[in-house]
Coordinates of C-alpha atoms and ligand atoms in Angstrom, one line a residue:
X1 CA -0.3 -20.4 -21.0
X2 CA 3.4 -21.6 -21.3
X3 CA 6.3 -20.7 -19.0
X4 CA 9.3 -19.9 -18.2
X5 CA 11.6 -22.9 -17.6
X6 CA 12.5 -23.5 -14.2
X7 CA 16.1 -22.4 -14.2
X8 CA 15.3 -19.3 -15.1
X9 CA 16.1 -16.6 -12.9
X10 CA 16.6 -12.6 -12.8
X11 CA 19.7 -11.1 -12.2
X12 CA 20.0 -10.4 -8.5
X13 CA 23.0 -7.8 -8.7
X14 CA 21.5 -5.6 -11.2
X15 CA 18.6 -5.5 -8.9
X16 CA 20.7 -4.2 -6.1
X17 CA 22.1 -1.8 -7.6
X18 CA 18.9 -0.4 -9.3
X19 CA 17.6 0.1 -5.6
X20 CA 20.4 1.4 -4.3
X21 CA 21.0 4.0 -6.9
X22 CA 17.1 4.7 -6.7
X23 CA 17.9 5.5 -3.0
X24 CA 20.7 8.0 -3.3
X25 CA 18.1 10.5 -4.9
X26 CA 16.0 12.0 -1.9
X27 CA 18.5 11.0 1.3
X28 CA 16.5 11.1 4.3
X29 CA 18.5 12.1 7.7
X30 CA 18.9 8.6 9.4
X31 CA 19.8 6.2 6.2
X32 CA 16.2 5.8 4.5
X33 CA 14.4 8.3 1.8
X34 CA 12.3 11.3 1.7
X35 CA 11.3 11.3 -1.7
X36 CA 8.0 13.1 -1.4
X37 CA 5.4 12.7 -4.4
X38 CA 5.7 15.6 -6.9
X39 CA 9.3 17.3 -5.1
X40 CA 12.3 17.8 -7.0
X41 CA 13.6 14.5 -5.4
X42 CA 10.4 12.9 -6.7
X43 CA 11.0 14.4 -10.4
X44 CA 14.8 13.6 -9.7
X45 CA 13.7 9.8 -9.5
X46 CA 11.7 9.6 -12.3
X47 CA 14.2 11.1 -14.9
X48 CA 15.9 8.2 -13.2
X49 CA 13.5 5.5 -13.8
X50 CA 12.7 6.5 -17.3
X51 CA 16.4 6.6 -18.3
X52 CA 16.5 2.7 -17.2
X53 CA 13.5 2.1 -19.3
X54 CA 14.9 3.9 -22.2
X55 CA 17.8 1.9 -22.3
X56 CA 15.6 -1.3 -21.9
X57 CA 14.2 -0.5 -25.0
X58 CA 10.3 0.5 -23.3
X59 CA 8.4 2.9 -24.5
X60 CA 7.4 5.5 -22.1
X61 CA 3.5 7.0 -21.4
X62 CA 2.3 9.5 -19.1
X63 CA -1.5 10.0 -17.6
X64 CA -2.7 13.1 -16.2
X65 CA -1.9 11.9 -12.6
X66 CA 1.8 12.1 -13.7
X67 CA 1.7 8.1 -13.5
X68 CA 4.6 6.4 -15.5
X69 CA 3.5 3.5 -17.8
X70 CA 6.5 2.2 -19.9
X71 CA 5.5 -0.6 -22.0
X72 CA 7.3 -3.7 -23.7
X73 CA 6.0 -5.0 -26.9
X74 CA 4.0 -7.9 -27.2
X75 CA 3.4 -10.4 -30.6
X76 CA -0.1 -10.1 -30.6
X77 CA -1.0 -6.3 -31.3
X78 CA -5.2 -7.1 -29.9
X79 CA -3.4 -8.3 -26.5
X80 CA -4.1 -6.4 -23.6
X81 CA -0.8 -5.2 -21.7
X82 CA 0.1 -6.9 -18.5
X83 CA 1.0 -4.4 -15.8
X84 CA 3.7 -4.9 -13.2
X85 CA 4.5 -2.1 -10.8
X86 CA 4.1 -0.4 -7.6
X87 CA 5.5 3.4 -6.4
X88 CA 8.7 5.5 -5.7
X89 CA 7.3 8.2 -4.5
X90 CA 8.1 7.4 -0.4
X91 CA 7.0 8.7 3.0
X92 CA 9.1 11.8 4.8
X93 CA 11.2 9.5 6.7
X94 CA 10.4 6.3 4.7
X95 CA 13.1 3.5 3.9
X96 CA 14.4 2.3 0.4
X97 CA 12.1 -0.7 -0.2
X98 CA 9.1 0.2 0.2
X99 CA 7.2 0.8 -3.4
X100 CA 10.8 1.2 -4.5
X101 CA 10.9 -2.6 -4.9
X102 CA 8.1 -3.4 -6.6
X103 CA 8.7 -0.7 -9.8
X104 CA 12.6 -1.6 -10.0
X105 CA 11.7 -5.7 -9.8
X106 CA 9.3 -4.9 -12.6
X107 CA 12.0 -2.9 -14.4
X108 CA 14.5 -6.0 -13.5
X109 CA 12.1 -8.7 -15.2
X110 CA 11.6 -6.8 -18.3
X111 CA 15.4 -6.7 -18.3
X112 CA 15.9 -10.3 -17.7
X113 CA 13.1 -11.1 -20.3
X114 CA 15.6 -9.0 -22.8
X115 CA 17.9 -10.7 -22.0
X116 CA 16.7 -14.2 -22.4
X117 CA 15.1 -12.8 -25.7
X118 CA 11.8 -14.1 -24.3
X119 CA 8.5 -12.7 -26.2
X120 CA 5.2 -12.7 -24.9
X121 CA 2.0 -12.5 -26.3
X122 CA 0.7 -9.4 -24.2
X123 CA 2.9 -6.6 -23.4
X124 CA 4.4 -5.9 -20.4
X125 CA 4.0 -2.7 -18.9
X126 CA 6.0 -1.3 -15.7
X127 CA 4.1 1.2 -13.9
X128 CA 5.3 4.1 -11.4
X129 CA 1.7 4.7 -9.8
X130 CA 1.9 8.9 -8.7
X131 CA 1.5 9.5 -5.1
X132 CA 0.7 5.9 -3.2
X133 CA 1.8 7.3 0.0
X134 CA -0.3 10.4 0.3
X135 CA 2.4 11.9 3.0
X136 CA 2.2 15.2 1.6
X137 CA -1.5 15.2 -0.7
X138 CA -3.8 12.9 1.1
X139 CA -5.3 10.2 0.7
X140 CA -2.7 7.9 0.0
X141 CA -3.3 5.6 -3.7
X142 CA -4.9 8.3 -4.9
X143 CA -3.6 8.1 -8.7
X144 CA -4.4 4.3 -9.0
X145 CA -8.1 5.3 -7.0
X146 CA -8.7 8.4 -9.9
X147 CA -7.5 5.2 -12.3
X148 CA -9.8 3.2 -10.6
X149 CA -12.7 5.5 -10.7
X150 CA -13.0 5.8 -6.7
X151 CA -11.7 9.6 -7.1
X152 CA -12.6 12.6 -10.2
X153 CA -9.3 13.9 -11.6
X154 CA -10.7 17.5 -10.1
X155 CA -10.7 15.9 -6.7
X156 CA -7.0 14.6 -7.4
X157 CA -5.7 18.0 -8.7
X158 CA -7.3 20.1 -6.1
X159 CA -5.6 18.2 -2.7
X160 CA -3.6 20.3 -1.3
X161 CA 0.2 19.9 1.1
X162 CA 0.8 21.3 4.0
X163 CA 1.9 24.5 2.5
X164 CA -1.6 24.7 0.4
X165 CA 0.5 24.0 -2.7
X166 CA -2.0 21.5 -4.8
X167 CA -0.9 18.1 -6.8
X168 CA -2.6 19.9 -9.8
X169 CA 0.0 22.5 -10.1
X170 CA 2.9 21.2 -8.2
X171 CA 2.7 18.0 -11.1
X172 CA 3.0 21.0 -13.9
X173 CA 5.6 22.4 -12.2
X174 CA 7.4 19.1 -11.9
X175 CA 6.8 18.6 -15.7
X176 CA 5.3 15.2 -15.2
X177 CA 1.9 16.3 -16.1
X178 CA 0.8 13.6 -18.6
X179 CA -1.9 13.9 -21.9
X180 CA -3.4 10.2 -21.5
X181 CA -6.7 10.3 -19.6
X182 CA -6.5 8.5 -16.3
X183 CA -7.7 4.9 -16.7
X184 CA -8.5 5.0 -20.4
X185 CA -5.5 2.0 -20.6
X186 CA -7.6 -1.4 -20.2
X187 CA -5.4 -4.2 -18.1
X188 CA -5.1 -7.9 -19.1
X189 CA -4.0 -8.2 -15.5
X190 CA -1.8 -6.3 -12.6
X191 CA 0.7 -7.5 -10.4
X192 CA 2.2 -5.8 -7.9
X193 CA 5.6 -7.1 -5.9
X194 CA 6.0 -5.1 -2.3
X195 CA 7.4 -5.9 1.0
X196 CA 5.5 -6.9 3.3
X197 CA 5.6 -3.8 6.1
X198 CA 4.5 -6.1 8.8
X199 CA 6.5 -9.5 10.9
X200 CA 4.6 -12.5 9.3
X201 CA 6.8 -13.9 7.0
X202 CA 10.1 -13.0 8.8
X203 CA 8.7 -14.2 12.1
X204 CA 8.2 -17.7 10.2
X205 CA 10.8 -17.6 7.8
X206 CA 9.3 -17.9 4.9
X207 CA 10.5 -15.9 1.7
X208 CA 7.7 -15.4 -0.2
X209 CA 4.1 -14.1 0.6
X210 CA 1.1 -15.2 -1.4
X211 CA -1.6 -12.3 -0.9
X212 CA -4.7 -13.5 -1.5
X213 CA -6.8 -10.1 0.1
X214 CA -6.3 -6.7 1.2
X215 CA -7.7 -6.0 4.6
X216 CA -10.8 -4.4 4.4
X217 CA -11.3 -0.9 7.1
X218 CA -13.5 1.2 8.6
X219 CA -11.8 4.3 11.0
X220 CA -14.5 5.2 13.8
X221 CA -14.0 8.4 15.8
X222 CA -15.8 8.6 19.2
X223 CA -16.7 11.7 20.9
X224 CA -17.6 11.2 24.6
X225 CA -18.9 13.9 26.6
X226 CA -18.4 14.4 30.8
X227 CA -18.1 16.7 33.1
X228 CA -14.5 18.7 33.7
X229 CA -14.1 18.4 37.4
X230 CA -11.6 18.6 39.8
X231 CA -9.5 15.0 40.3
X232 CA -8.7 16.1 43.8
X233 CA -12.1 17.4 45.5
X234 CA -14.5 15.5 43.4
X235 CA -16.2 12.5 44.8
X236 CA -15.4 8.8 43.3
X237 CA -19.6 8.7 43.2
X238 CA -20.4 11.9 41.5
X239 CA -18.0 12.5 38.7
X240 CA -19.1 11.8 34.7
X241 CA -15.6 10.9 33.7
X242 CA -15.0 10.3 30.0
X243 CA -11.6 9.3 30.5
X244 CA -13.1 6.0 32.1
X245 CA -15.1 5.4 29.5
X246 CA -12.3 5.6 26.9
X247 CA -10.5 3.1 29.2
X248 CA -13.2 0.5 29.1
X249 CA -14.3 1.0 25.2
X250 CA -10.4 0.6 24.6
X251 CA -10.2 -2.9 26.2
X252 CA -13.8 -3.7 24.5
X253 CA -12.4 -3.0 21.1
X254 CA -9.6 -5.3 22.1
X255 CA -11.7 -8.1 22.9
X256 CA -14.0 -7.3 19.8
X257 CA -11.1 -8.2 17.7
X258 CA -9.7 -11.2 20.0
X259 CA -13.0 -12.7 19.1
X260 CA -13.1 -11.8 15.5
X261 CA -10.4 -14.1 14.7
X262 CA -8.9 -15.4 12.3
X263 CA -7.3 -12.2 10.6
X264 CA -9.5 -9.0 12.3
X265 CA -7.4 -6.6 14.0
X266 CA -8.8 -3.2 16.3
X267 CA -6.9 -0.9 17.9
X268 CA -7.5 2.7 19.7
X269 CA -3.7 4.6 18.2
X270 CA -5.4 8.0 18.4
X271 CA -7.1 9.8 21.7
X272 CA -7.7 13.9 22.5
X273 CA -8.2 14.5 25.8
X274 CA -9.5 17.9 26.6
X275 CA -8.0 19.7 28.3
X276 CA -5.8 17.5 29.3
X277 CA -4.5 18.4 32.5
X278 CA -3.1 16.5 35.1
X279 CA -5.5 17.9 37.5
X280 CA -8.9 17.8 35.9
X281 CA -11.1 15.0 34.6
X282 CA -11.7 15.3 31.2
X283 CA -14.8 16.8 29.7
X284 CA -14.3 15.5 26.4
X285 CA -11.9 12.6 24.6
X286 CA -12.2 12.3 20.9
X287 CA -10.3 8.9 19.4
X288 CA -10.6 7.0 16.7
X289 CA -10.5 2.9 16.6
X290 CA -9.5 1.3 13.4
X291 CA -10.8 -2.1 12.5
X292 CA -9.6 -4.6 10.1
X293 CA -10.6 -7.5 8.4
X294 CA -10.5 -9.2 4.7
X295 CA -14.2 -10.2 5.3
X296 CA -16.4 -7.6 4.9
X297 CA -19.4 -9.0 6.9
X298 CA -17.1 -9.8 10.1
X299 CA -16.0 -6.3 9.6
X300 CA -19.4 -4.6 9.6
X301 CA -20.3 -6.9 12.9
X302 CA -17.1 -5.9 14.4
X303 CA -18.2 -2.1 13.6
X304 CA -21.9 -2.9 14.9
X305 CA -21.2 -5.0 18.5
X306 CA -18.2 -2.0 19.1
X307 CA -20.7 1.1 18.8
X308 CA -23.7 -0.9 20.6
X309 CA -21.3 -1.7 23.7
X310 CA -19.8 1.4 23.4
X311 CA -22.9 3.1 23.8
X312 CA -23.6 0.7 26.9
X313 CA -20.5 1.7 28.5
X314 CA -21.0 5.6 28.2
X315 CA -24.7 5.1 29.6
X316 CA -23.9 3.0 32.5
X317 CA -21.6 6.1 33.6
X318 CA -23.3 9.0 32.3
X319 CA -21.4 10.1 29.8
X320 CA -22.6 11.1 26.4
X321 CA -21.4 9.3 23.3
X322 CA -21.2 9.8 19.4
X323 CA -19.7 8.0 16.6
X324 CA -19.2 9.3 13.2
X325 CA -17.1 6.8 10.6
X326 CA -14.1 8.8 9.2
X327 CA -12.4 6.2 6.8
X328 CA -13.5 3.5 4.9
X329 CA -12.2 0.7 2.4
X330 CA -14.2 -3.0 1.5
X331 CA -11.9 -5.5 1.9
X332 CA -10.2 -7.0 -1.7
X333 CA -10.5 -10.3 -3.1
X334 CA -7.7 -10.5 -5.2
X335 CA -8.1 -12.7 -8.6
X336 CA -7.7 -16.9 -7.9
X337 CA -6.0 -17.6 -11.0
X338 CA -3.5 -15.2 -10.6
X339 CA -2.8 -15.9 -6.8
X340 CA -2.1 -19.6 -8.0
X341 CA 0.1 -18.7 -10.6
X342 CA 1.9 -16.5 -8.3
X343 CA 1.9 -19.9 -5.5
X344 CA 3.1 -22.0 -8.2
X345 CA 6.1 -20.0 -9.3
X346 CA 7.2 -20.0 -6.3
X347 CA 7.3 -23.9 -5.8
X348 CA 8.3 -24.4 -8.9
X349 CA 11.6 -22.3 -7.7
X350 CA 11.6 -24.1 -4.9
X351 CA 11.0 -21.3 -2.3
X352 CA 9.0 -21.6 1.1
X353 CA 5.9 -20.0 0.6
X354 CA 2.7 -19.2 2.9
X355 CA -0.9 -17.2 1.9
X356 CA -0.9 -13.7 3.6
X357 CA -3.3 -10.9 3.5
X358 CA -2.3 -7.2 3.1
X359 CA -3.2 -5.4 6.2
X360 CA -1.7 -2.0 4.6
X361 CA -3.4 -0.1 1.4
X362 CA -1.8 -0.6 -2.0
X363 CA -2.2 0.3 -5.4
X364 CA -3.0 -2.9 -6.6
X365 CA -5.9 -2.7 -4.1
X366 CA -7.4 -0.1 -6.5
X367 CA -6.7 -1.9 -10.0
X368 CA -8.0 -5.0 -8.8
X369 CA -11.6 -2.9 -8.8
X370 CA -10.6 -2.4 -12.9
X371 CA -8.7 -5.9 -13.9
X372 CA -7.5 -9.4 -12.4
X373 CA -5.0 -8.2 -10.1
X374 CA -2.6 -9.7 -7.0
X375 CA 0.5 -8.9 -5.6
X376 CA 3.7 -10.9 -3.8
X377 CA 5.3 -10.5 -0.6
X378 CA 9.2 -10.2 0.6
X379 CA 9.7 -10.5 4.2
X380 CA 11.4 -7.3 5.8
X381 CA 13.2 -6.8 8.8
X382 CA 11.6 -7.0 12.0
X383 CA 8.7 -5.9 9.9
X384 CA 9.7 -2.7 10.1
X385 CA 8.4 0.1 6.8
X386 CA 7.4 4.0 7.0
X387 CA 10.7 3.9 9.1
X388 CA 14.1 4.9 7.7
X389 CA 15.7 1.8 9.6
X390 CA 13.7 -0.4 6.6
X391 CA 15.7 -3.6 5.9
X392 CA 15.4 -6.0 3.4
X393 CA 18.3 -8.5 2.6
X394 CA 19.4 -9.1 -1.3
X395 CA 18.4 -12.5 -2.0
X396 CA 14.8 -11.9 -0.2
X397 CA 14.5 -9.3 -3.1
X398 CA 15.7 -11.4 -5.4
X399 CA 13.6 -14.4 -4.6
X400 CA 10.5 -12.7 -4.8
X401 CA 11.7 -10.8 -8.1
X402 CA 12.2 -14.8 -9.4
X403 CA 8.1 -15.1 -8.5
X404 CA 7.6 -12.0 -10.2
X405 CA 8.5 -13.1 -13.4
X406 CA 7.9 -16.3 -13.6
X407 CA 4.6 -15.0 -12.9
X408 CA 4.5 -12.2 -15.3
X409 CA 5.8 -14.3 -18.3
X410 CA 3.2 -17.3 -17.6
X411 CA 0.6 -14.7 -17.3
X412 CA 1.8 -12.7 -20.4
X413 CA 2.0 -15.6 -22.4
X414 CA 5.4 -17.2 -23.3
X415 CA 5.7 -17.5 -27.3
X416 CA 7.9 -20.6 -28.5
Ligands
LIG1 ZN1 4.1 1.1 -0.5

């Protein structure tokens, strides 16, 4: 399909200001956001949000997740829309980039495409996915996944905050409770622009990721059974310590991943020691180990050689040992054609450039199950996100904003 001539680019301040005027609505304490899906704040936003697409000349639809879809026109009317988006609903002490960037940036090239008077053949459509972070109604994605077909709409509506509100009721109170049916909309394609939450691209200063997967996961929580005894009167040779078998499992999992490379990760962030007292040996430690890896038969290995040596380790000491998998995503493939599109635009702007794979969850994880999807990468600072202190600077935004729709209007289809 044709594109978009080389010189083109999208206004950078407009952007800016978009994000920063997006960020006054749901202060958090320390300089970042707490716009919480389905709050006032989070309704505050998208009043927001659909005022700039008003005024862009989009025309606004609403699912029965409370997902935003607000669509340009397209020449051909048989064309499937091309969807560009992300989320703005953010974490309690979240920062100002995160999702925020990707929905504004697709706001930001349907304004640049108005302003170039450029028509495709497909529409565009920018897309506010409802509750991606899944801080206060877990999981997190879960719109996109009932979009997806990975979660029932009952399942959606019945999660429930902290306070046992649930997102059924809390999105009619809102008043962003939608009449489309969740995933009845069929995608020519999705692309998704987010920072990158993580040190990569910073680290090698390089302005533009290429994500060609989404790590796939598995969460594996342990329950290891000794004996509470005293630390002081207790024999080195007759204690069943459980707190010495989480020590060794912990440096296994390590050397699991070390040897998994390239690309696997495993890691021990969560551990219960019961009861936890500085003067007894614990009876029982529950913790989970989360493994990573964008190839799902390494990943199942990496599951399989950690339980068998775990269970090696427990027996060698006497200490009982079971495992029970908590969490669970296949990694994500995301669609060649697009990925090189997405790698060309960027050398065609002229921008350094490397291939990276998404070690966090994201929308466009889910509608890649449904349509061709990838997403694009800005670096942020210190690779810092989920953290008030989140950092981006203006021209990384804008750079990858370039990508974004050079990408979108190849992949829309540029009429002459
Ligand atoms: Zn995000």
């Amino acid at each position: 399909m044709a594109a978009p001539g080389e010189n083109m680019r999208v206004n950078s301040d407009r952007l800016w200001d978009a994000l920063m005027d997006m960020a006054r609505i749901g202060p958090g304490i320390a300089g970042g956001n707490n716009r919480q899906t389905l709050t006032d704040a989070d309704a505050e936003g998208r009043s927001l949000f659909q005022s700039w697409c008003e005024a862009a000349g989009l025309t606004m639809g609403v699912d029965k997740m409370g997902t935003m879809f607000a669509t340009r026109a397209g020449e051909d009317p048989d064309a499937l829309p091309v969807y560009v988006g992300s989320h703005l609903d953010t974490q309690p002490t979240g920062g100002k980039f995160d999702g925020v960037l990707g929905v504004l940036a697709a706001l930001e090239v349907v304004r640049t495409m108005n302003d170039l008077n450029i028509r495709t053949k497909h529409p565009v459509v920018v897309t506010n996915w409802a509750n991606e972070e899944g801080a206060r109604f877990a999981p997190a994605m879960l719109a996109s996944g009932v979009f997806a077909g990975v979660h029932t709409l009952d399942y959606a509506y019945s999660r429930k905050d902290p306070e046992g509100k649930t997102y059924g009721d809390e999105l009619q109170r809102i008043g962003w409770l939608g009449e489309e049916e969740v995933g009845a909309r069929k995608m020519h394609a999705y692309l998704e622009y987010h920072i990158e939450q993580g040190p990569i691209l910073e680290a090698e200063n390089k302005t533009i990721g290429v994500v060609t997967h989404c790590q796939g996961l598995w969460w594996l929580e342990f329950t290891l059974t000794g004996r509470e005894a005293h630390t002081g009167s207790t024999p080195m040779t007759m204690r069943v310590n459980a707190g010495l078998a989480l020590s060794r499992i912990v440096e296994m999992v390590q050397t699991v991943a070390m040897e998994s490379q390239p690309d696997a990760v495993g890691g021990v962030g969560q551990v219960f020691f019961s009861p936890n007292s500085r003067n007894v040996l614990p009876g029982k430690v529950v913790f989970t180990v989360d493994i990573r890896s964008p190839d799902l038969a390494k990943l199942n290995a990496m599951r399989a050689r950690i339980e068998a040596e775990a269970a090696e380790i427990c027996s060698a000491i006497g200490v009982g040992c079971s495992v029970e998998a908590v969490g669970h995503f296949d990694p994500v493939t995301f669609d060649p054609g697009l990925v090189d599109t997405v790698r060309r635009s960027a050398e065609k702007l002229g921008l350094s450039h490397r291939d990276i794979i998404s070690g966090a969850g994201h929308d466009a994880c889910w509608a890649a199950k449904v349509a061709p999807a990838t997403m694009i990468m800005c670096p942020c600072v210190g690779g810092l996100s989920h953290n008030e202190a989140e950092e981006i600077s203006k021209d990384w935004a804008s750079a990858g904003c370039d990508v974004l729709f050079h990408a979108v209007v190849e992949t829309a289809g540029l009429v002459e």
